[in-house]
PDB file of N, CA and C in Angstrom:
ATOM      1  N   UNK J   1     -36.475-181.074 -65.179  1.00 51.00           N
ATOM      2  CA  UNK J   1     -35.574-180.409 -66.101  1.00 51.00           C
ATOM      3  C   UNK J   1     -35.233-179.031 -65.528  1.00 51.00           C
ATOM      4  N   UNK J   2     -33.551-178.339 -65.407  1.00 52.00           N
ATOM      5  CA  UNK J   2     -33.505-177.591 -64.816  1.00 52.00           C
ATOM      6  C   UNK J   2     -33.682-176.336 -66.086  1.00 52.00           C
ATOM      7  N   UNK J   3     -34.608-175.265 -65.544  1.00 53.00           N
ATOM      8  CA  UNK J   3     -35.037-174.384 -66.263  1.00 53.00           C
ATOM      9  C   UNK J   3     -33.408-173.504 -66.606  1.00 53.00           C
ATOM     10  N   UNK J   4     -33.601-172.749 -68.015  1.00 54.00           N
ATOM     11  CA  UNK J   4     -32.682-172.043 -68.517  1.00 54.00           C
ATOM     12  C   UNK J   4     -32.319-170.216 -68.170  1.00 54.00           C
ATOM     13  N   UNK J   5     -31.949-169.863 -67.303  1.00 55.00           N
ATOM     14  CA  UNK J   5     -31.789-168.433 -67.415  1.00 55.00           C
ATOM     15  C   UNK J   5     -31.345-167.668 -68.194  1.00 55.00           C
ATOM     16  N   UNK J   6     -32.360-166.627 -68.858  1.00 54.00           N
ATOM     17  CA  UNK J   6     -32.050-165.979 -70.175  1.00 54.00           C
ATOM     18  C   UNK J   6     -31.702-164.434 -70.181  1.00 54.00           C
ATOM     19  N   UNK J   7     -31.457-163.849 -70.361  1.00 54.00           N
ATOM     20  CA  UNK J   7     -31.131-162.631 -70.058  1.00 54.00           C
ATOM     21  C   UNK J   7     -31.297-161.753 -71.380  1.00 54.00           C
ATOM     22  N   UNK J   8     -31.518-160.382 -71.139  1.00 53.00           N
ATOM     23  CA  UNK J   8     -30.999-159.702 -72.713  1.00 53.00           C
ATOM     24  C   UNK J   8     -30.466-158.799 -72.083  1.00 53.00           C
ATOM     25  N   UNK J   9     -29.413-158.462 -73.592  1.00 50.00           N
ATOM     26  CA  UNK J   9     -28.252-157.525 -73.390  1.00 50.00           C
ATOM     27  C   UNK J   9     -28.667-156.714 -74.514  1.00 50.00           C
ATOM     28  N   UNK J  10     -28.166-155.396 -73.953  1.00 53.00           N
ATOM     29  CA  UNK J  10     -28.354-153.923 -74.969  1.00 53.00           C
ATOM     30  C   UNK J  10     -26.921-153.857 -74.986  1.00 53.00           C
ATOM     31  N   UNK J  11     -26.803-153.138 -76.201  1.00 51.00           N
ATOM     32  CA  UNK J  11     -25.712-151.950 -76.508  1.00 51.00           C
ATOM     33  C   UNK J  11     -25.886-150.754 -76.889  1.00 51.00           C
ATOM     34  N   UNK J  12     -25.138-149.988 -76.007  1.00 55.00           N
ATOM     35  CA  UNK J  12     -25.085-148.202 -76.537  1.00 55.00           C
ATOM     36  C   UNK J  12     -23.663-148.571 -77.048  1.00 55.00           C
ATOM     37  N   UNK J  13     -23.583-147.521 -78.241  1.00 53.00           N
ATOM     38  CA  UNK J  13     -22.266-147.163 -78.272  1.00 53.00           C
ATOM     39  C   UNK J  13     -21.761-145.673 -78.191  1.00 53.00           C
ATOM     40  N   UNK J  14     -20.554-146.131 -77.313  1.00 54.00           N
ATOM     41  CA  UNK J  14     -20.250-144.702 -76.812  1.00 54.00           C
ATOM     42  C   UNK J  14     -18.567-144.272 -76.974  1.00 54.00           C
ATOM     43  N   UNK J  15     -18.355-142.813 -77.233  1.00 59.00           N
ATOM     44  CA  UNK J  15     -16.998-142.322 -77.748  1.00 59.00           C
ATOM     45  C   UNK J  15     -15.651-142.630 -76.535  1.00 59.00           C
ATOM     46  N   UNK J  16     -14.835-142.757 -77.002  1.00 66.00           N
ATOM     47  CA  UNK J  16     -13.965-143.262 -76.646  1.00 66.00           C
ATOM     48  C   UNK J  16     -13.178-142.292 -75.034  1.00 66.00           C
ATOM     49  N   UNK J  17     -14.064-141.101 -75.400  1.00 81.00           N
ATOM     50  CA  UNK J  17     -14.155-139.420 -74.412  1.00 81.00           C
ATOM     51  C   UNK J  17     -14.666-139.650 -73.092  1.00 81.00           C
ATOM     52  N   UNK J  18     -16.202-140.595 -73.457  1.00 90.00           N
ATOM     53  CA  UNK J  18     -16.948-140.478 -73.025  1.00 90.00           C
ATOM     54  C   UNK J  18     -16.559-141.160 -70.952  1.00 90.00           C
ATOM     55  N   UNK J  19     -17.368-140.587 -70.381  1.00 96.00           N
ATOM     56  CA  UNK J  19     -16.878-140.781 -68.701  1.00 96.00           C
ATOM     57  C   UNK J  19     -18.562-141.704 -67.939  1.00 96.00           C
ATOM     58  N   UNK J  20     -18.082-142.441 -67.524  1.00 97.00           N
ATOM     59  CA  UNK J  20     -19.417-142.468 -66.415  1.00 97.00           C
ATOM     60  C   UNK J  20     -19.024-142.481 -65.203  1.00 97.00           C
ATOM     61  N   UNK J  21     -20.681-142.624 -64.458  1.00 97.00           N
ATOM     62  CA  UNK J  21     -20.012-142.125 -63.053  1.00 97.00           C
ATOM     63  C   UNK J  21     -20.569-143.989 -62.729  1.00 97.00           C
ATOM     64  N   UNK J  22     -20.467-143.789 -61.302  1.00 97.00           N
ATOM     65  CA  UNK J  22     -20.501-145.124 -60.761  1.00 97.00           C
ATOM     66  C   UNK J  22     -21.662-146.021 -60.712  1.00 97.00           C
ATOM     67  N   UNK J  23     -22.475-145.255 -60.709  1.00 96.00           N
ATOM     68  CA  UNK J  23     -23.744-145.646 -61.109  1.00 96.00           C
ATOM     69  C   UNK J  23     -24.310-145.527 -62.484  1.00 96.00           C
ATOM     70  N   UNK J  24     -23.987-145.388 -63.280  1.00 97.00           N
ATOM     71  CA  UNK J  24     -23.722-145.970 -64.751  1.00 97.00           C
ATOM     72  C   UNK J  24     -23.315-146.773 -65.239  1.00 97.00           C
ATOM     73  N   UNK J  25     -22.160-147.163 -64.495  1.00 97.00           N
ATOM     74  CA  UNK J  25     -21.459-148.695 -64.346  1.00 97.00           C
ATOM     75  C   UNK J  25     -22.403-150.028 -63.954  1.00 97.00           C
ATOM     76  N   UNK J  26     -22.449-149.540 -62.651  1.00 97.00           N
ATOM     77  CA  UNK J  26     -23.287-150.397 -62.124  1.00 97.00           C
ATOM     78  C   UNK J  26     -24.593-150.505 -62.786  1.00 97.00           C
ATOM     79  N   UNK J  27     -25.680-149.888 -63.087  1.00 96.00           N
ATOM     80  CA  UNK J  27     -26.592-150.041 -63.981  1.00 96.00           C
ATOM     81  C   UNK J  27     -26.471-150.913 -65.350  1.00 96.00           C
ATOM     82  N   UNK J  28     -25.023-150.473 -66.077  1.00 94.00           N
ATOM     83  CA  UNK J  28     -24.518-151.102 -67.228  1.00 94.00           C
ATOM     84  C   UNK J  28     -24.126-152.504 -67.404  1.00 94.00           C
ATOM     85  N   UNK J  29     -23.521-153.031 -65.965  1.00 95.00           N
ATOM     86  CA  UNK J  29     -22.815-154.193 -65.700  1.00 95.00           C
ATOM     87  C   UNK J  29     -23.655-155.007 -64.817  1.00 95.00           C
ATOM     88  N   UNK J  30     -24.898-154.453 -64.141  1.00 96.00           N
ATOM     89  CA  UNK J  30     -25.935-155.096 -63.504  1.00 96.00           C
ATOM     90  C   UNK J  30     -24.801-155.530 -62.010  1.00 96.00           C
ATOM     91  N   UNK J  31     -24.327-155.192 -61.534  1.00 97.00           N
ATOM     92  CA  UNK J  31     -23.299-154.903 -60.479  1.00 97.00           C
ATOM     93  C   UNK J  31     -23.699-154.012 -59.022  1.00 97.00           C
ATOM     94  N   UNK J  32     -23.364-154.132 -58.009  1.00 96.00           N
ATOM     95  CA  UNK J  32     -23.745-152.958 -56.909  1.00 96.00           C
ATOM     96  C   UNK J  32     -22.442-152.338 -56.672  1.00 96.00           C
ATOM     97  N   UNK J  33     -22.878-151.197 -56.265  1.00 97.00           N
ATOM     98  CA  UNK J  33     -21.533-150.217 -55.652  1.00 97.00           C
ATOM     99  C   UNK J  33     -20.759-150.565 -55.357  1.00 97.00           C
ATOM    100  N   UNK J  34     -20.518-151.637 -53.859  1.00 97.00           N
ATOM    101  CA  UNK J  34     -19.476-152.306 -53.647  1.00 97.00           C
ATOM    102  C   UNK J  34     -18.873-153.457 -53.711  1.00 97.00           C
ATOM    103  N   UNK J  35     -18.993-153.726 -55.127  1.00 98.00           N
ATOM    104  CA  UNK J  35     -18.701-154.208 -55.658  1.00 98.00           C
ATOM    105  C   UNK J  35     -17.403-153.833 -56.910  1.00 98.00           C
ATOM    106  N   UNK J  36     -17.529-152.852 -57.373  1.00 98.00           N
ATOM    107  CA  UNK J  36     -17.229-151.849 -57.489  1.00 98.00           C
ATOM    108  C   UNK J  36     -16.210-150.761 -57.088  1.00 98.00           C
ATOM    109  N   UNK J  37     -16.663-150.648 -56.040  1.00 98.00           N
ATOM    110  CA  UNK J  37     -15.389-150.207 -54.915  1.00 98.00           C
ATOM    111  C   UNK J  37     -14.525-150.934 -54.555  1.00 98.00           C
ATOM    112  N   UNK J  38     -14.899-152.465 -54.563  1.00 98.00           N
ATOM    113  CA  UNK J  38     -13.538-153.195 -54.199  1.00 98.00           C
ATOM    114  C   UNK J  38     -12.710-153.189 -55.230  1.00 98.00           C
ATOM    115  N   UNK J  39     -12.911-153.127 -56.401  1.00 98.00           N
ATOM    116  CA  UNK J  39     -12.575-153.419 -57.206  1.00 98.00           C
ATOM    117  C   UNK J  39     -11.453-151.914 -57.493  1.00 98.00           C
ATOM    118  N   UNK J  40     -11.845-151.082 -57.347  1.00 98.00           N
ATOM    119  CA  UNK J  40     -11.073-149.593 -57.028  1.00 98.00           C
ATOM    120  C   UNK J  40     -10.288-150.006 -55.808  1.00 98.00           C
ATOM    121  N   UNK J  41     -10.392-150.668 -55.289  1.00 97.00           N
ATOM    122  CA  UNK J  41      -9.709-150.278 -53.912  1.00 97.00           C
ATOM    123  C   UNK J  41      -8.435-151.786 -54.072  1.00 97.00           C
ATOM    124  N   UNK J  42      -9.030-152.467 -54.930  1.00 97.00           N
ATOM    125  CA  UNK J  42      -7.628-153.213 -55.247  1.00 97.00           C
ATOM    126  C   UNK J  42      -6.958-152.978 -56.855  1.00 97.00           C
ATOM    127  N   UNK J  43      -7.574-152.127 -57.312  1.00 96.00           N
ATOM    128  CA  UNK J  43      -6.552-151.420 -58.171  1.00 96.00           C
ATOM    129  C   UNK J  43      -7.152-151.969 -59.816  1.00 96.00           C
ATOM    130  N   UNK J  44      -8.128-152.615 -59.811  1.00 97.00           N
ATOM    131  CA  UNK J  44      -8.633-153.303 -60.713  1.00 97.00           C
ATOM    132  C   UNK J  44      -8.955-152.442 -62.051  1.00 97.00           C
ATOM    133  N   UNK J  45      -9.575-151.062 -61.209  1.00 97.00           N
ATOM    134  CA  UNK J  45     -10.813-150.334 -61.939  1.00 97.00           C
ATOM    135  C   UNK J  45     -10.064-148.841 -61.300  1.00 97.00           C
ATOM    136  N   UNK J  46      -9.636-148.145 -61.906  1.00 96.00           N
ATOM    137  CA  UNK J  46      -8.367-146.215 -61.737  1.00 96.00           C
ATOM    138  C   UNK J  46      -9.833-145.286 -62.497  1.00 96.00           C
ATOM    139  N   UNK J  47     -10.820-144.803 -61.487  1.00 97.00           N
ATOM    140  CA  UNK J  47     -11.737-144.038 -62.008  1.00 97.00           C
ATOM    141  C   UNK J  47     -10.801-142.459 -61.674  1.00 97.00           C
ATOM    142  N   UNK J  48     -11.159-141.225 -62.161  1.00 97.00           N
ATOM    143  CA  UNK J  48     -11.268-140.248 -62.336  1.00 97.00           C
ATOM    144  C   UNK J  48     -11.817-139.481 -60.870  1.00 97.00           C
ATOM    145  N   UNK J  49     -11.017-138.618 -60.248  1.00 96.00           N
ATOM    146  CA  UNK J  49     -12.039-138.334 -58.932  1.00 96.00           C
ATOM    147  C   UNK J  49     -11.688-139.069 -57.952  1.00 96.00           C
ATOM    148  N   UNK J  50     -11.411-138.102 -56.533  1.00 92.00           N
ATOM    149  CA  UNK J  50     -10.884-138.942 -55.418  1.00 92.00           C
ATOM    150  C   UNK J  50     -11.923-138.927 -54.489  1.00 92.00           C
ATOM    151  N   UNK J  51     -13.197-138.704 -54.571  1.00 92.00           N
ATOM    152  CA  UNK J  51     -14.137-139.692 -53.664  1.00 92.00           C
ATOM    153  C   UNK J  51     -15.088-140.613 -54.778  1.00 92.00           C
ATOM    154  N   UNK J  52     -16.025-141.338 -54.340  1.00 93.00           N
ATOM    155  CA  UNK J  52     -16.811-142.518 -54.882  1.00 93.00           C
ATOM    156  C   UNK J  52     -17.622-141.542 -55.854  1.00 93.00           C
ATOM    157  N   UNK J  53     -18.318-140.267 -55.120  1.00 92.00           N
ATOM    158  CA  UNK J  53     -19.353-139.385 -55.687  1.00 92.00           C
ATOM    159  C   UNK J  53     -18.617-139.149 -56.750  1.00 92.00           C
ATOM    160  N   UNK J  54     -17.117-138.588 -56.924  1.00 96.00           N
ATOM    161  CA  UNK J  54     -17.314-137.814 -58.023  1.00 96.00           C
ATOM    162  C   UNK J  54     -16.359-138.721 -58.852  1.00 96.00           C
ATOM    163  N   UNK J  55     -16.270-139.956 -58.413  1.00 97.00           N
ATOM    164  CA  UNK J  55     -15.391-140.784 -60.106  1.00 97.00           C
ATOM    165  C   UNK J  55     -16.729-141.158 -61.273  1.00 97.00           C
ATOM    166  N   UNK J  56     -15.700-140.512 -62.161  1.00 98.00           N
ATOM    167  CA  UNK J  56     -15.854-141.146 -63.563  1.00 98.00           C
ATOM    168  C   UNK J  56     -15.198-141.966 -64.371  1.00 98.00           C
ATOM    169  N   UNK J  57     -15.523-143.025 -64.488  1.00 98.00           N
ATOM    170  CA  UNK J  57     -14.765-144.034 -65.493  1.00 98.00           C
ATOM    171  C   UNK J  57     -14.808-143.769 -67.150  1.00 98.00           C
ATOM    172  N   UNK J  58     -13.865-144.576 -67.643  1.00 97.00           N
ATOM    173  CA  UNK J  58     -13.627-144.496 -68.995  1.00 97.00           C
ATOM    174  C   UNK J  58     -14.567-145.123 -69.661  1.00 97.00           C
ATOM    175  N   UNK J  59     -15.079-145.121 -70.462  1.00 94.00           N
ATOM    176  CA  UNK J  59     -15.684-145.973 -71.121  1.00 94.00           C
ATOM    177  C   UNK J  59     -15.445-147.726 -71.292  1.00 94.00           C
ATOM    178  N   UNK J  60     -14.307-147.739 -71.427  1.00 94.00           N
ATOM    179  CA  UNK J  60     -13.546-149.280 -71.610  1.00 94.00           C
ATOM    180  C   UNK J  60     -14.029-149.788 -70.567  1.00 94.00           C
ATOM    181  N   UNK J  61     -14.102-149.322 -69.270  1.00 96.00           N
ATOM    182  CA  UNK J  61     -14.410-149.360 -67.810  1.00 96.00           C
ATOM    183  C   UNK J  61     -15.889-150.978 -67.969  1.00 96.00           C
ATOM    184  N   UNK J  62     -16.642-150.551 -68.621  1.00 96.00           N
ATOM    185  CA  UNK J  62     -17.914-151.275 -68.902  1.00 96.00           C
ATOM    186  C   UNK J  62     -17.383-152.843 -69.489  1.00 96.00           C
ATOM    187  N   UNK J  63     -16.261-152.982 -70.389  1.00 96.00           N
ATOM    188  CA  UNK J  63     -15.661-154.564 -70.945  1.00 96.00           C
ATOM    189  C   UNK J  63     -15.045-155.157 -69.541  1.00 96.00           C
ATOM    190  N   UNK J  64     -14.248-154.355 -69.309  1.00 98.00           N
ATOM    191  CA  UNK J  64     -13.399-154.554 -68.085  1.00 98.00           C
ATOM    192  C   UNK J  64     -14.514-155.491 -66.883  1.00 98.00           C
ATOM    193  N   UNK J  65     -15.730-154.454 -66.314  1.00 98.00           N
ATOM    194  CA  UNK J  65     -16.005-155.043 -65.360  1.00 98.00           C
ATOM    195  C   UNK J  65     -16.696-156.416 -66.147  1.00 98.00           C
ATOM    196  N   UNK J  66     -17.311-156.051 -67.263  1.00 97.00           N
ATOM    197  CA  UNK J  66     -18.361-157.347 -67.495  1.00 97.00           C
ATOM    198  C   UNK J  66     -17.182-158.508 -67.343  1.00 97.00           C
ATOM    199  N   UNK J  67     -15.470-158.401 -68.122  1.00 98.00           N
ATOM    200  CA  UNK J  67     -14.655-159.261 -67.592  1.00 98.00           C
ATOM    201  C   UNK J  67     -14.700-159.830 -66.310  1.00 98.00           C
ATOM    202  N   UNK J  68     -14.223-158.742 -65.619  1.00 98.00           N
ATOM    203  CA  UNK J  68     -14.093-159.463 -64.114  1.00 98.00           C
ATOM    204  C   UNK J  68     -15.580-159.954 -63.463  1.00 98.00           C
ATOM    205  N   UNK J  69     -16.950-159.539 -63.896  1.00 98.00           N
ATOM    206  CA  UNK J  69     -17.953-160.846 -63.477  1.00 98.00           C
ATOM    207  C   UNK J  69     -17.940-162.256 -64.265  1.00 98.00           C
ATOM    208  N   UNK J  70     -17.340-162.478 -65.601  1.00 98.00           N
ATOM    209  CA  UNK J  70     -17.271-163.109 -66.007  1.00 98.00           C
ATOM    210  C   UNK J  70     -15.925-164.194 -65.244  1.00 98.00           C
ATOM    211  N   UNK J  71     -14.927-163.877 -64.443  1.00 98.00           N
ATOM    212  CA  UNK J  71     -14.123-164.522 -64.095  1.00 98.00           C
ATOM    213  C   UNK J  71     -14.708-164.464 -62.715  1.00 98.00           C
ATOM    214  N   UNK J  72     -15.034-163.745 -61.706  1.00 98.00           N
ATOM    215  CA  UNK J  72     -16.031-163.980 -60.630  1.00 98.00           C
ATOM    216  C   UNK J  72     -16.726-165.839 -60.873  1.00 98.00           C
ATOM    217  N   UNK J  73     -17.761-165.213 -61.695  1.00 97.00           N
ATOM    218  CA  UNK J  73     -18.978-166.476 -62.273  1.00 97.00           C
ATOM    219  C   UNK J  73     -17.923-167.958 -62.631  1.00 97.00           C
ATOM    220  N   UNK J  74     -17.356-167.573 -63.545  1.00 98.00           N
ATOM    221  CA  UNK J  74     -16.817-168.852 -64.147  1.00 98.00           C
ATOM    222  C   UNK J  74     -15.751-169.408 -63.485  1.00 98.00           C
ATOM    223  N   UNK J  75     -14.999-168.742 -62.434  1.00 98.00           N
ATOM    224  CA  UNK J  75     -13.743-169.363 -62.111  1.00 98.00           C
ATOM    225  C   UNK J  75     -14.102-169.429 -60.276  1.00 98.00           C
ATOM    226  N   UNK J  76     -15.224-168.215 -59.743  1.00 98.00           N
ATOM    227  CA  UNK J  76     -15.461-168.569 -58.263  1.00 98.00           C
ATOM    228  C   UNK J  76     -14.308-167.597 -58.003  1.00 98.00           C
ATOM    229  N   UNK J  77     -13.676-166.719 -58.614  1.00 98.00           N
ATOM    230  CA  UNK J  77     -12.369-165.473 -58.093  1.00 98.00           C
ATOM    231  C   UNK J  77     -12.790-165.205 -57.024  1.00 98.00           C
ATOM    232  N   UNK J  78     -11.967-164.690 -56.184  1.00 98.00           N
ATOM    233  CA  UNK J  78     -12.396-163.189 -55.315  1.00 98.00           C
ATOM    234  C   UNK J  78     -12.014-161.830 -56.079  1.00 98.00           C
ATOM    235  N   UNK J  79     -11.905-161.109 -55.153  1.00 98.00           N
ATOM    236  CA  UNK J  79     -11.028-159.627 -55.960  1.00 98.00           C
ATOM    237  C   UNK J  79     -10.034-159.986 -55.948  1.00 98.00           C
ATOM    238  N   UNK J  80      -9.075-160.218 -55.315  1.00 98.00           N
ATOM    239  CA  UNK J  80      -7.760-160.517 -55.031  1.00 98.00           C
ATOM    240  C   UNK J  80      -7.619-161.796 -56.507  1.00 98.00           C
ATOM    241  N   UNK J  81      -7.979-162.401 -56.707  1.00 98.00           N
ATOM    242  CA  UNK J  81      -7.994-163.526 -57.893  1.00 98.00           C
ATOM    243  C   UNK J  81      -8.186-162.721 -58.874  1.00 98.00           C
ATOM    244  N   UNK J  82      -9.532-162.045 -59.578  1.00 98.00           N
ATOM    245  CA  UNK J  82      -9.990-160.736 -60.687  1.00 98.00           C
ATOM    246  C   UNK J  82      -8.849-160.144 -60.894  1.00 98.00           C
ATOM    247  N   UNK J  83      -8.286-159.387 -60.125  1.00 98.00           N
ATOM    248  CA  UNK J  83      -7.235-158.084 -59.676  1.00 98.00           C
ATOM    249  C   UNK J  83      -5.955-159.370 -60.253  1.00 98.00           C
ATOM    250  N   UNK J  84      -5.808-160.083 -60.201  1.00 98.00           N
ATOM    251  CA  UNK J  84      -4.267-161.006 -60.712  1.00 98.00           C
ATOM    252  C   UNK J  84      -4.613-161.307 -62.173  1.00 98.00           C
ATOM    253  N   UNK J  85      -5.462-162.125 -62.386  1.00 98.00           N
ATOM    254  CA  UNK J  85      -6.241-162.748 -63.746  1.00 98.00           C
ATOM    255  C   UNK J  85      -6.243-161.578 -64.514  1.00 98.00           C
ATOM    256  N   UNK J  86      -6.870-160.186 -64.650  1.00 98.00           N
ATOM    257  CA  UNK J  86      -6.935-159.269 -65.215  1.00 98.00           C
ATOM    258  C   UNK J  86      -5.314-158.801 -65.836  1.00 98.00           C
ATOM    259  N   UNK J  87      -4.636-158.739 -64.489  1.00 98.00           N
ATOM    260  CA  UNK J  87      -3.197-157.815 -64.875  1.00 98.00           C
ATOM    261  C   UNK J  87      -2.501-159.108 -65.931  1.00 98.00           C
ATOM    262  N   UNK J  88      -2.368-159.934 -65.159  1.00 98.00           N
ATOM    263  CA  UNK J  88      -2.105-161.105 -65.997  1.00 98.00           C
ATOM    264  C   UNK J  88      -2.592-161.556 -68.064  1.00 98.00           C
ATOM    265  N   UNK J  89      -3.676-161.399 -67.867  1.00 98.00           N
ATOM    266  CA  UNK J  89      -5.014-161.034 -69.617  1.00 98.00           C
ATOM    267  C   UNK J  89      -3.653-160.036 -69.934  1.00 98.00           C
ATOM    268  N   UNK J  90      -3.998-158.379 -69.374  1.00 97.00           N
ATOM    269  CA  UNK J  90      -3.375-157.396 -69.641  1.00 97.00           C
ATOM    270  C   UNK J  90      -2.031-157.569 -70.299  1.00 97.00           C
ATOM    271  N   UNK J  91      -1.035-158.208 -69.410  1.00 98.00           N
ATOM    272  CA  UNK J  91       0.323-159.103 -70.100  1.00 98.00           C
ATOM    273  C   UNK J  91       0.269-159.162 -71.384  1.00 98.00           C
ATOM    274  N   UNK J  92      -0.700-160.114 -71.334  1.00 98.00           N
ATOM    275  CA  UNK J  92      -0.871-161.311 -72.389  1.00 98.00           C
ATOM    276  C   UNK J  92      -0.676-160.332 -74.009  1.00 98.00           C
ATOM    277  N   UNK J  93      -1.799-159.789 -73.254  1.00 97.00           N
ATOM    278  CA  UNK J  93      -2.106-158.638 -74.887  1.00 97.00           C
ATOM    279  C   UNK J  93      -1.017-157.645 -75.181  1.00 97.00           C
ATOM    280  N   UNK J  94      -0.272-157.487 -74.113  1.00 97.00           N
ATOM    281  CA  UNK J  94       0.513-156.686 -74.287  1.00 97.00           C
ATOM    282  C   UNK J  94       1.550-157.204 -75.374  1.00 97.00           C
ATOM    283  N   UNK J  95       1.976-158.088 -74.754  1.00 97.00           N
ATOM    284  CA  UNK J  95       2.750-159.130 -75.370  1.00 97.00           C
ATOM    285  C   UNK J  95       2.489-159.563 -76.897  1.00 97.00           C
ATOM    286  N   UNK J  96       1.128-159.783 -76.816  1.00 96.00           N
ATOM    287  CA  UNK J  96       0.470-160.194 -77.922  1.00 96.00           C
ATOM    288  C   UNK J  96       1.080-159.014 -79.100  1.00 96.00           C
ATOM    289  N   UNK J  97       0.825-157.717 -78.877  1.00 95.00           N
ATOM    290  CA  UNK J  97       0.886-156.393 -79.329  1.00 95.00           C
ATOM    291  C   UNK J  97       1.969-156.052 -79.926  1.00 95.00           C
ATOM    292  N   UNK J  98       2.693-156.594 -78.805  1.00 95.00           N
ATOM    293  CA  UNK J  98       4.568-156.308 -79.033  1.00 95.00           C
ATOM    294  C   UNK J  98       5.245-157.157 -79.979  1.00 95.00           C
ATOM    295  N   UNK J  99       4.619-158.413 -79.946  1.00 94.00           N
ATOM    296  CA  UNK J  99       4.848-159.701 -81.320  1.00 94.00           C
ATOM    297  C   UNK J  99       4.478-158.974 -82.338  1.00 94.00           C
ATOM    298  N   UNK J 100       2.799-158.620 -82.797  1.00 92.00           N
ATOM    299  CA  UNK J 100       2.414-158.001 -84.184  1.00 92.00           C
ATOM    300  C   UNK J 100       3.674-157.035 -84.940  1.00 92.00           C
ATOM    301  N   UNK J 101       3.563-155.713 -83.986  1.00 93.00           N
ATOM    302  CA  UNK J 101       4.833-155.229 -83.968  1.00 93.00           C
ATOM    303  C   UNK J 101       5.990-155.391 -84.971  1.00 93.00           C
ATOM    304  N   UNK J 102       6.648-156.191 -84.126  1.00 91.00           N
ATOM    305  CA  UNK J 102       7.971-156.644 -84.534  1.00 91.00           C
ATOM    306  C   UNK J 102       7.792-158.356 -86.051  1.00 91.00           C
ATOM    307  N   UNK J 103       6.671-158.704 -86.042  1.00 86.00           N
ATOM    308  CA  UNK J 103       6.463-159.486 -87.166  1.00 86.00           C
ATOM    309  C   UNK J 103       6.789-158.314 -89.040  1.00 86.00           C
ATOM    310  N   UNK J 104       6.911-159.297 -89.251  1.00 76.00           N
ATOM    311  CA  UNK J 104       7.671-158.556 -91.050  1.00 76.00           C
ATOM    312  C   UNK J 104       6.472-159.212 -91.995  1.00 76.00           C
ATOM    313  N   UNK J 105       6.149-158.382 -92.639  1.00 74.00           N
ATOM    314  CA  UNK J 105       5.351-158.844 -93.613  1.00 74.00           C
ATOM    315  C   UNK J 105       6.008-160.204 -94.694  1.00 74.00           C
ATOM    316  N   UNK J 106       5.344-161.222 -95.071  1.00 68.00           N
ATOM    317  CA  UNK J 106       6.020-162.080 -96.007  1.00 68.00           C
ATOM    318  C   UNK J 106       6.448-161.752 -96.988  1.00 68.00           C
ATOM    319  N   UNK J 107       7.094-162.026 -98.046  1.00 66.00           N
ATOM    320  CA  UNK J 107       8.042-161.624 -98.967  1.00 66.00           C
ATOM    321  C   UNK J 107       7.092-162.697-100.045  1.00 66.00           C
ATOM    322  N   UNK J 108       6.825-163.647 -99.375  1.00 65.00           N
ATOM    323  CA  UNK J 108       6.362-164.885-100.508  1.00 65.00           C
ATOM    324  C   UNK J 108       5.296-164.867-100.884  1.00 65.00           C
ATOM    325  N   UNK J 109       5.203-165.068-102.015  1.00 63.00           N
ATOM    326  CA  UNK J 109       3.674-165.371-102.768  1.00 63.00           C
ATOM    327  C   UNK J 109       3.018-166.434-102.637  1.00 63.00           C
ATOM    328  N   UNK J 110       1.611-166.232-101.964  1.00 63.00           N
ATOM    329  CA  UNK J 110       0.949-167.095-101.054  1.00 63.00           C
ATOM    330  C   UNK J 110       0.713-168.458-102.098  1.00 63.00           C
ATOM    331  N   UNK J 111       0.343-169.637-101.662  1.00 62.00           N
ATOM    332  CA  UNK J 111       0.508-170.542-102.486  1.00 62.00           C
ATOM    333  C   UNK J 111      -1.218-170.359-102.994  1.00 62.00           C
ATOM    334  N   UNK J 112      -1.425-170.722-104.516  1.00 57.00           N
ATOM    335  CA  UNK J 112      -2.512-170.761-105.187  1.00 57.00           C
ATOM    336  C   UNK J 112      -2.604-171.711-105.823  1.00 57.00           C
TER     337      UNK J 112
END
């Protein structure tokens, strides 16, 4: 029987202000540096700071990457795949956003 790998996950929650540096990430997302860096270097991940030492990411930064290991893992991506799939998601919601938007509230009284 093939054994089950279990993991636990924490949450901090943190302000919307809030910055980390790269190794906060990586600690957070269980990730290595360059890993990371590719991911900056194909446009995936826009940290704060123009060398490695001194970027800080956004907070959101932490959904984002756990995304792109999650499409890594499940789909076998490269960066170049992550970096498309992502902008692509991004679309989606955008889109998604722009529908809510422009939808009109009903006029009709819901059926009871």
């Amino acid at each position: 029987m093939a054994e089950k790998q279990s993991s636990v996950h924490t949450a901090e929650l943190v302000s919307s202000t809030t910055r980390l540096t790269i190794t906060e990430i990586c600690q957070s997302c269980n990730v290595d540096r360059t890993w990371i860096s590719e991911l900056v270097s194909e446009g995936v991940l826009e940290p704060e700071g123009r060398s490695e030492g001194e970027w800080r990411f956004a907070a959101f930064t932490v959904s984002r990457v756990a995304t792109a290991r999650r499409l890594e893992r499940d789909f076998n991506l490269n960066i170049p795949g992550i970096a498309l799939a992502l902008e692509l998601l991004d679309e989606i919601e955008g889109l998604r956003a722009r529908l809510r938007a422009l939808e009109i509230p009903s006029e009709e009284p819901e059926d009871q």
